Short mmCIF file of C-alpha atoms and ligand atoms in Angstrom, two decimals:
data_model
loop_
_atom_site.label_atom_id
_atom_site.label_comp_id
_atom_site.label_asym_id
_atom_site.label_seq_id
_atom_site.Cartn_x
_atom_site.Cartn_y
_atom_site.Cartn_z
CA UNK A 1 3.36 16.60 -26.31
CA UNK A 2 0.63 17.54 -23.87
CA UNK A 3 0.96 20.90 -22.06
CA UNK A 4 0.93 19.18 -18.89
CA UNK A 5 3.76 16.84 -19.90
CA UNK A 6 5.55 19.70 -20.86
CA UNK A 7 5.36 20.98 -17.20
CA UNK A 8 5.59 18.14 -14.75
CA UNK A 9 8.49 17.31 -17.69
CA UNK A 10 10.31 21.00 -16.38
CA UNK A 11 9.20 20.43 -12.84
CA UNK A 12 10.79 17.05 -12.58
CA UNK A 13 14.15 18.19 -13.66
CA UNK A 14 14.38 21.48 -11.46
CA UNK A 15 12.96 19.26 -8.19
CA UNK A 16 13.40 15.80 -9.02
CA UNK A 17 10.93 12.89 -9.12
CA UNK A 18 7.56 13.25 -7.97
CA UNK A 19 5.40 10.89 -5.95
CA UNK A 20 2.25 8.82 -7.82
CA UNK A 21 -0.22 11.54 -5.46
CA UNK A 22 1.33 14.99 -6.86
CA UNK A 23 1.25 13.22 -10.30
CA UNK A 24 -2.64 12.18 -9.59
CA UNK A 25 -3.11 15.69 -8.33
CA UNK A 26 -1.69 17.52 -11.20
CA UNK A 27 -3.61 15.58 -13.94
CA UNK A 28 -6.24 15.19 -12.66
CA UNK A 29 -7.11 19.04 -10.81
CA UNK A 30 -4.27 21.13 -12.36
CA UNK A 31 -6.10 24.56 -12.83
CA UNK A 32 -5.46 24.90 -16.60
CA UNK A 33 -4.91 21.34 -18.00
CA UNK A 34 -6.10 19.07 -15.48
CA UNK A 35 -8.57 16.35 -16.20
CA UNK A 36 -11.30 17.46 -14.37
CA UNK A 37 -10.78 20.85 -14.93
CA UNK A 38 -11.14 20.99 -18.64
CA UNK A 39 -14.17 18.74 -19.30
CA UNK A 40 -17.13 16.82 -18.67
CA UNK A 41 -15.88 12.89 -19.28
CA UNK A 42 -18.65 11.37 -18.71
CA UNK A 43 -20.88 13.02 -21.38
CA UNK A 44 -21.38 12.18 -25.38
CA UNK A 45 -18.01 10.92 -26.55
CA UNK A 46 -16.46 10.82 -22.87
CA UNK A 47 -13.74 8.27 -21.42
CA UNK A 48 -16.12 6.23 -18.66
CA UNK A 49 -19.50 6.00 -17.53
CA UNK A 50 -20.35 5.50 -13.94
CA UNK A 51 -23.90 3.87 -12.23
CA UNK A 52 -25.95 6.74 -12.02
CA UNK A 53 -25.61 7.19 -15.87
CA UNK A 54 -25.96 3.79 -16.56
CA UNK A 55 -29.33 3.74 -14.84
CA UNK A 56 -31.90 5.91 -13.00
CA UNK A 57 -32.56 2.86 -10.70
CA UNK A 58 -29.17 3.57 -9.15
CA UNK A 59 -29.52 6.72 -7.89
CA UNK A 60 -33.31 5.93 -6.78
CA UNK A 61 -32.56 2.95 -4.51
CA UNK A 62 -29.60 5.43 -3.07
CA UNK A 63 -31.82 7.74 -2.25
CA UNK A 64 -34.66 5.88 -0.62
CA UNK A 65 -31.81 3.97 1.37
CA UNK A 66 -30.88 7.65 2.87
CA UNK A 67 -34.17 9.30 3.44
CA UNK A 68 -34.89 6.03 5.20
CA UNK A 69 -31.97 6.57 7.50
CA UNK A 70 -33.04 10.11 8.09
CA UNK A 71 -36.45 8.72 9.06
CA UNK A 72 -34.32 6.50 11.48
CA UNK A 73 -32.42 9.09 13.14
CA UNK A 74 -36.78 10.79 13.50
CA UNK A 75 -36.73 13.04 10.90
CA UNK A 76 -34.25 15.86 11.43
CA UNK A 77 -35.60 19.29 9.93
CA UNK A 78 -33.44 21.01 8.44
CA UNK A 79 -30.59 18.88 7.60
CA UNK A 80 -27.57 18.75 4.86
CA UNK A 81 -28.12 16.92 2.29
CA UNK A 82 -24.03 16.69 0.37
CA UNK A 83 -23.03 15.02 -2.21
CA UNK A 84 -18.77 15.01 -3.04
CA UNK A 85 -17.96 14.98 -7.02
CA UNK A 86 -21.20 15.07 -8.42
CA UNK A 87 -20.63 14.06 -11.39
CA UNK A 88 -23.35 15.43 -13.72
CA UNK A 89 -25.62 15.72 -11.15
CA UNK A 90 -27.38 12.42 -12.25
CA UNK A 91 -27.10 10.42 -8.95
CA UNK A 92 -28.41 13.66 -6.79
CA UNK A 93 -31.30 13.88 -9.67
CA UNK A 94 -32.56 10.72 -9.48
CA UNK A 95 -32.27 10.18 -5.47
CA UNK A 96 -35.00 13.67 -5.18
CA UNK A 97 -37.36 12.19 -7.47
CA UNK A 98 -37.31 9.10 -5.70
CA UNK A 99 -37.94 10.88 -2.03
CA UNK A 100 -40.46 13.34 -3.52
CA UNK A 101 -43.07 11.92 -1.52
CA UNK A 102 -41.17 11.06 1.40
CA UNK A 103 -43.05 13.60 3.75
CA UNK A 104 -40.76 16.54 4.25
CA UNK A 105 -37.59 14.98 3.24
CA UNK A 106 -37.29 17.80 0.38
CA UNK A 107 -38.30 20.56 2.94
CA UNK A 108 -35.83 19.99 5.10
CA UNK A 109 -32.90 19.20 2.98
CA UNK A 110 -30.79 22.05 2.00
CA UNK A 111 -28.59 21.14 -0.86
CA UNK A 112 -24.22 20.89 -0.88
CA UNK A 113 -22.38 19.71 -3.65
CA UNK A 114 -18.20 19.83 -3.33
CA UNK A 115 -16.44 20.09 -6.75
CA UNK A 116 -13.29 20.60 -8.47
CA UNK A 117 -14.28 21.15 -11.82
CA UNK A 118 -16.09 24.25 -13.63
CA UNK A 119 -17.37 21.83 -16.46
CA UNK A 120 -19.02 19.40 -14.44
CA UNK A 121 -20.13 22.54 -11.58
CA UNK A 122 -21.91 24.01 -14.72
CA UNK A 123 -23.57 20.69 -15.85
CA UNK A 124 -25.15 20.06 -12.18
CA UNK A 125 -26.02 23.40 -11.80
CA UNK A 126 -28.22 22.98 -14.68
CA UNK A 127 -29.37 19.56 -12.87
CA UNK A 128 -29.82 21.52 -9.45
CA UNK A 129 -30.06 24.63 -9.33
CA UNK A 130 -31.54 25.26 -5.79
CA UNK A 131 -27.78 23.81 -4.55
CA UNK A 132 -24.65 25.27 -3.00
CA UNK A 133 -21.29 24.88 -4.26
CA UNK A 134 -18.00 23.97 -2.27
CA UNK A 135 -14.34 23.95 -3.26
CA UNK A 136 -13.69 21.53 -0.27
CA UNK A 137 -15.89 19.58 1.95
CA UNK A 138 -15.02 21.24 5.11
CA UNK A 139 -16.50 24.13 3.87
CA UNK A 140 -19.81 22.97 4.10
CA UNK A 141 -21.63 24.49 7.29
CA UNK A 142 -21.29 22.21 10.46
CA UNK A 143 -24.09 23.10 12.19
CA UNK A 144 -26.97 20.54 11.25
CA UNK A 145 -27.67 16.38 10.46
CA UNK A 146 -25.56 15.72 7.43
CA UNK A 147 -26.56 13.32 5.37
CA UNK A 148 -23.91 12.45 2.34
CA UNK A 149 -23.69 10.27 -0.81
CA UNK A 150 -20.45 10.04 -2.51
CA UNK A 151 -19.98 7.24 -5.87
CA UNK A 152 -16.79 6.96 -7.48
CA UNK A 153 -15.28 10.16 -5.53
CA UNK A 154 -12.75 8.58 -3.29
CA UNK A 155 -11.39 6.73 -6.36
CA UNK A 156 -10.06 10.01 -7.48
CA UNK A 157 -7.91 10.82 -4.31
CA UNK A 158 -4.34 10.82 -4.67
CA UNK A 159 -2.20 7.46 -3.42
CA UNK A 160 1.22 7.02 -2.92
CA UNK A 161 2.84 3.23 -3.74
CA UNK A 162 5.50 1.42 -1.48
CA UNK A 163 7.14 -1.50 -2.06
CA UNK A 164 8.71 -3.30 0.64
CA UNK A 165 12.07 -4.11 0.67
CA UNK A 166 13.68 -5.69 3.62
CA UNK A 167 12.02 -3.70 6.87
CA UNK A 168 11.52 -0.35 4.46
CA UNK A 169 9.92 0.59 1.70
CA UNK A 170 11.00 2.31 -1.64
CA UNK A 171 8.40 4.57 -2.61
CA UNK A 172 7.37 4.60 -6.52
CA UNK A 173 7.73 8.00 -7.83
CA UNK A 174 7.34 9.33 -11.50
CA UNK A 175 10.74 10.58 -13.21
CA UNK A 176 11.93 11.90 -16.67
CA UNK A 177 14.31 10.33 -19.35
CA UNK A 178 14.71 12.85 -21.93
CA UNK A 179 11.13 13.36 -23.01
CA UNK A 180 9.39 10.64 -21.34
CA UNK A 181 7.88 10.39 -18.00
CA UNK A 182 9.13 6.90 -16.69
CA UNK A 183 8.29 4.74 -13.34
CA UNK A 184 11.08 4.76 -10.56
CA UNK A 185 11.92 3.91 -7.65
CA UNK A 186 13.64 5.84 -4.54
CA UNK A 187 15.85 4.19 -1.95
CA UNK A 188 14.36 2.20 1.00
CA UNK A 189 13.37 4.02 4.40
CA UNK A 190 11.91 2.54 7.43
CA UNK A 191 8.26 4.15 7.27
CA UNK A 192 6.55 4.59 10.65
CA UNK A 193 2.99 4.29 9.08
CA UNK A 194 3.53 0.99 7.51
CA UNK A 195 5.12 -0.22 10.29
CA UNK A 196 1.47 -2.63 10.61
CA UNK A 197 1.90 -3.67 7.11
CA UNK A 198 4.98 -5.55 7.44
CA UNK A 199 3.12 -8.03 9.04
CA UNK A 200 0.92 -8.99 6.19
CA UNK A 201 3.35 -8.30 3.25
CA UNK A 202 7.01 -9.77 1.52
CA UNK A 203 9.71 -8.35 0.38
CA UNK A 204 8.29 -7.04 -3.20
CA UNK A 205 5.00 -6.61 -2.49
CA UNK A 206 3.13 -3.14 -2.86
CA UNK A 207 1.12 -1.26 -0.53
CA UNK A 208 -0.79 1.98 -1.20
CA UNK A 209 -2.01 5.13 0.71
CA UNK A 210 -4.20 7.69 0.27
CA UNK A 211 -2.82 10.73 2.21
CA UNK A 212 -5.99 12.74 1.98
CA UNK A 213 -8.90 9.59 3.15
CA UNK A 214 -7.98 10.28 6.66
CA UNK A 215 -8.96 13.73 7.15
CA UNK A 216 -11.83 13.22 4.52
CA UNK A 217 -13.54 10.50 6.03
CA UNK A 218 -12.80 11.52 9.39
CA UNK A 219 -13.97 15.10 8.96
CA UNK A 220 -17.39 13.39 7.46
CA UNK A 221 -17.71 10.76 10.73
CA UNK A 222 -16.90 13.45 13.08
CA UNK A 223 -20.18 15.40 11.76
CA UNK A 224 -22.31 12.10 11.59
CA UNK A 225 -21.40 11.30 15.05
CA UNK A 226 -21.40 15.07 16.17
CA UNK A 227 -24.82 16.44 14.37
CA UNK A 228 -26.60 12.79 13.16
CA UNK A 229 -26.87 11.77 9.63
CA UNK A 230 -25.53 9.05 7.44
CA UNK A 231 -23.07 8.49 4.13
CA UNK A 232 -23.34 6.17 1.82
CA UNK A 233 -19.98 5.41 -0.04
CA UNK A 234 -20.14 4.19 -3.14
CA UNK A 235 -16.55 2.81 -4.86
CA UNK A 236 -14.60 0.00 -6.51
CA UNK A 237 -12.27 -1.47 -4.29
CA UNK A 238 -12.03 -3.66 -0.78
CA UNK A 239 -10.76 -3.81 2.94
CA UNK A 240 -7.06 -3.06 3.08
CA UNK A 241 -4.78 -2.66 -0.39
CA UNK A 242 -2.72 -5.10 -2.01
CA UNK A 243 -1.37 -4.48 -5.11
CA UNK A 244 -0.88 -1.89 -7.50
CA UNK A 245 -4.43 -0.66 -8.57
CA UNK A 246 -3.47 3.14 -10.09
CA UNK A 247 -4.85 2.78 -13.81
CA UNK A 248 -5.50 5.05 -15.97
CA UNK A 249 -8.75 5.28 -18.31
CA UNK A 250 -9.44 7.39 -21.74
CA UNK A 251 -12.24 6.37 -24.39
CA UNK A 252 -13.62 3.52 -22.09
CA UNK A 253 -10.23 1.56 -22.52
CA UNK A 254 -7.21 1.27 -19.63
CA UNK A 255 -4.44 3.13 -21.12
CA UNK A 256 -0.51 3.73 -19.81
CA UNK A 257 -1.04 6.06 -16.52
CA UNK A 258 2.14 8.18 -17.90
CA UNK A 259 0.98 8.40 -21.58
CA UNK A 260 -0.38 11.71 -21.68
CA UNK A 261 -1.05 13.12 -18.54
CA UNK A 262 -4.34 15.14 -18.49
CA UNK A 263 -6.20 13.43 -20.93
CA UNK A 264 -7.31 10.37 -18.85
CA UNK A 265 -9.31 9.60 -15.80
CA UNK A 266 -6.75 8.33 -13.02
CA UNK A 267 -8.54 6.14 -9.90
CA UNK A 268 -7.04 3.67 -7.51
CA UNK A 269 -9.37 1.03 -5.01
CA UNK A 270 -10.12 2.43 -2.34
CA UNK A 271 -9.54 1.02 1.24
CA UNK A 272 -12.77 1.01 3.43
CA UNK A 273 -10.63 -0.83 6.11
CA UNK A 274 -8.86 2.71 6.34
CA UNK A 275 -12.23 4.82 5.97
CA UNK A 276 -13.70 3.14 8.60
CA UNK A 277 -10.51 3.43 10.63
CA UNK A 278 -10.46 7.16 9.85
CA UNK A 279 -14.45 7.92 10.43
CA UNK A 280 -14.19 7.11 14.13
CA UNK A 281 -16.51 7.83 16.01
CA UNK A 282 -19.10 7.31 13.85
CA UNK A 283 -19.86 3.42 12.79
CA UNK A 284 -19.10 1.77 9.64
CA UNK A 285 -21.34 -0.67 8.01
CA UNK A 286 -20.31 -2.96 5.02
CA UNK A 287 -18.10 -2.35 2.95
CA UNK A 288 -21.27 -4.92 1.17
CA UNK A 289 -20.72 -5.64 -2.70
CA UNK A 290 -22.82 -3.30 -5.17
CA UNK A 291 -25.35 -6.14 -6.27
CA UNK A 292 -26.12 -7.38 -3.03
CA UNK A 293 -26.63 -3.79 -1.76
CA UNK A 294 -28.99 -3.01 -5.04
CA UNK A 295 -30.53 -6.78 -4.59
CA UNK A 296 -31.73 -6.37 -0.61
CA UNK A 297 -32.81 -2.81 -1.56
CA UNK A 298 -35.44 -3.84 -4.29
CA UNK A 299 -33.80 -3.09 -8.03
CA UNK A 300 -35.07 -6.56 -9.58
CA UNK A 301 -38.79 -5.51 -8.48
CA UNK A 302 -38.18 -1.98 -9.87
CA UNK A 303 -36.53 -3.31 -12.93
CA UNK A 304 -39.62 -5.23 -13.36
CA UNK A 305 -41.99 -2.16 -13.33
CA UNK A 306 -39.64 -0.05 -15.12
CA UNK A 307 -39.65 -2.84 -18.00
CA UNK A 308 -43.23 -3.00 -18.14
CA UNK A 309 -43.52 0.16 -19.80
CA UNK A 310 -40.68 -0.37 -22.33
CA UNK A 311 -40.04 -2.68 -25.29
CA UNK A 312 -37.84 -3.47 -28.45
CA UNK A 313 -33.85 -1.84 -27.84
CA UNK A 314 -34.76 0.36 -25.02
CA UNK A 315 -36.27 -2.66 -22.96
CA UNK A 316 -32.82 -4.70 -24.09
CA UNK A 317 -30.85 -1.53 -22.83
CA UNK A 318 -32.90 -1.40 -19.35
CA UNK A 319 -32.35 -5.08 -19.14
CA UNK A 320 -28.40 -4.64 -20.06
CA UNK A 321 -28.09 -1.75 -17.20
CA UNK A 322 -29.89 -3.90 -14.98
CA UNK A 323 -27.01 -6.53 -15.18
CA UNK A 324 -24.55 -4.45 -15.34
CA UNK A 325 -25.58 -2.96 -12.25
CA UNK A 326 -25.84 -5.92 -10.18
CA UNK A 327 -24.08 -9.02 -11.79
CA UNK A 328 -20.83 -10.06 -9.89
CA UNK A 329 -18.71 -10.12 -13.37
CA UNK A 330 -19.43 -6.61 -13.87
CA UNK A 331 -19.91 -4.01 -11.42
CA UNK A 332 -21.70 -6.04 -8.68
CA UNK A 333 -18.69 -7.34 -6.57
CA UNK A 334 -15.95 -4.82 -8.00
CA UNK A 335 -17.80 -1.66 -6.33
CA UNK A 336 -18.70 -1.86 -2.62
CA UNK A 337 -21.32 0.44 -0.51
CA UNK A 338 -20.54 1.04 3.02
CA UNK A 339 -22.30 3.23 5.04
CA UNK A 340 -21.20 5.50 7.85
CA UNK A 341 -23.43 5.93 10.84
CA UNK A 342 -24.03 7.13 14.53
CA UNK A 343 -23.55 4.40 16.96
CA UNK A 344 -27.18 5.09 18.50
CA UNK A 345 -29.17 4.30 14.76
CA UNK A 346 -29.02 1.35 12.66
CA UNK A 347 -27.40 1.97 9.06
CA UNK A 348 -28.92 2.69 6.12
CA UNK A 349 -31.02 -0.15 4.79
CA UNK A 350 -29.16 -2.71 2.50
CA UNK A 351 -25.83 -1.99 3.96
CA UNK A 352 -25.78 -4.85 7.09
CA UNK A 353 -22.65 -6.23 7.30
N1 SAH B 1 -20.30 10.82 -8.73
C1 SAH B 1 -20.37 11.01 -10.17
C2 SAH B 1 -19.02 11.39 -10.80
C3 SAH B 1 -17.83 10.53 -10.51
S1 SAH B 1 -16.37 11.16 -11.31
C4 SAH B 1 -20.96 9.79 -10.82
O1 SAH B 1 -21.09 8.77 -10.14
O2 SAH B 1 -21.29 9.84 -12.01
C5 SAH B 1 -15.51 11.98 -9.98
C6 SAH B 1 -16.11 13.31 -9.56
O3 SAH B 1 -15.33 13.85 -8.48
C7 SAH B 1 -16.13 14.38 -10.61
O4 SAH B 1 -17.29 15.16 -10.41
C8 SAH B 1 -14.85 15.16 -10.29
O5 SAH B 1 -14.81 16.43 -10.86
C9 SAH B 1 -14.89 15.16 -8.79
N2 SAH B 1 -13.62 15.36 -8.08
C10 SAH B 1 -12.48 14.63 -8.23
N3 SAH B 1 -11.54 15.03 -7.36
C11 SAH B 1 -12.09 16.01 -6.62
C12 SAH B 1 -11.63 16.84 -5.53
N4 SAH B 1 -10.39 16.69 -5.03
N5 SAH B 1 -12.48 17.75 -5.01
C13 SAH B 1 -13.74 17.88 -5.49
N6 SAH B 1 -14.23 17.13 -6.51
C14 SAH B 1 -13.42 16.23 -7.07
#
């Protein structure tokens, strides 16, 4: 048995069941044991890769897409240039080699990164060194354009599940049997903030929240409309929820969510219907699919130069990340890009709804 399990196993019978967001929250950022606390999972031997490591074209196109907003908005100098859940630092990497010779883009930018986890702080800072760390995004400074790109961060919030019964909802929550961690339900309650979702669901059906997206995305739109700049949100998932999308991921296969906590990467979609809700003022563009984003910005023409220089298995491996990238049975219609925005510029290019 896991540390972890051993805990949320004590914690569950002193305090009773816990919802699906403190159990996201614990295995995923607990301090000693959490997920992301512990390691890097997305280097040599880790549990999932994500674009920017599949290929430098990702990151590129992101970046050229941003510094042509900030040309847009005329060229703010200085501005914030943040980036939530960096990763490795791969995505930020490739997006300032791209803009190098976007003139004064790199002058201006002064770089924030926001992350949980030592490991992967250490493996950026190695990436970027010139950048400033954050525990939380509101800690970045408020006072200039803020620019932001964020790719496979909001799939790491905590959600909460509901499922309707009647005119309430019984909320799933994780419990103990002896030594196992087991799925449960509570009683039904009349929930004020679902109130619009019996319209569109039965009895049965799950919803999902995410009780941290509102403050998030509204604390990003609220500087974008405030200050100027632009996001670009990278994630897998749609407009509204439907459906129970937690899963659980170790060794690049799904695996049982309650198995052993801390040792897999926990997501669920995320809902740009609600982002876009929450980032009021600022505009929303998209949510667009991944392909047709990558397609309108350009990768098949870089693909083609990149694969000029490159033959036998690395040319089959460019081609492979290529398709991966954009074709709509892999990651081309699963992730979506939207874009947040001021209402007085157009959105970043490749994001028109
Ligand atoms: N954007 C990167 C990494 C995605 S993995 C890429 O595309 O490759 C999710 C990232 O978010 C990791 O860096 C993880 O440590 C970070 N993270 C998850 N929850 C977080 C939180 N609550 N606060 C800050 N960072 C968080």
């Amino acid at each position: 048995m896991t540390a972890l399990k051993g805990i949320l196993l004590r914690r569950i019978a002193a305090t009773g069941p816990i919802s699906i967001a403190d159990y996201m929250t614990e295995c995923l950022l607990h301090p000693e044991h959490g997920y992301y606390t512990t390691r890097d999972p997305l280097g040599a031997g880790g549990d999932f890769t994500t674009a920017p490591e599949i290929s430098q074209m990702f990151g590129e196109l992101m970046g050229l897409a941003l510094a042509q907003a900030w040309l847009d908005q005329g060229a703010p100098a200085p501005f914030i240039l943040a980036e939530p859940g960096p990763g490795r630092g791969t995505l930020m990497a490739d997006m300032l080699r791209a803009t190098a010779r976007v003139p004064g883009f790199h002058d201006a930018a002064r770089l924030h990164l926001v992350e949980a986890s030592p490991a992967l702080r250490a493996a950026q800072a190695a990436r970027l060194p010139e950048a400033t760390w954050h525990d939380r995004l509101d800690q970045v400074p408020d006072d200039l354009p803020f620019f932001l790109v964020a790719n496979e961060f909001f799939d790491a919030l905590p959600i909460r599940q509901f499922v309707r019964d009647g005119v309430g909802w019984r909320e799933r929550v994780v419990g103990r049997e002896e030594d196992r961690l087991v799925l449960g339900l509570t009683a039904p309650v009349p929930l004020a903030e679902l109130e619009p979702r019996l319209g569109d669901t039965r009895d049965g059906d799950m919803v999902e929240t995410s009780p941290a997206l509102p403050a998030l995305a509204g604390e990003i739109g609220g500087r974008i409309a405030r200050n100027g700049g632009a996001a670009l949100i990278v994630d897998y998932g749609g407009r509204g929820t439907t459906g129970d999308s937690f899963q659980a991921v170790r060794g690049h296969e799904k695996v049982d969510p309650l198995s052993d906590p801390g040792q897999a990467d926990l997501t669920a979609h995320v809902d740009f219907d609600a982002l876009a809700r929450a980032a009021h003022p600022a505009a929303c563009a998209g949510p667009v699919p991944q392909g047709v984003f990558l397609e309108r910005l350009g990768i098949t023409a870089r693909a083609q130069a990149l694969a000029a220089r490159l033959n036998g298995a690395a040319l089959d491996a460019h081609v492979a990340a290529h398709r991966r990238l954009t074709h709509p049975e892999e990651m081309g219609d699963l992730f979506k890009v939207a874009a947040l925005h001021p209402r007085t510029a157009p959105p970043p290019p490749g994001t028109e709804t």
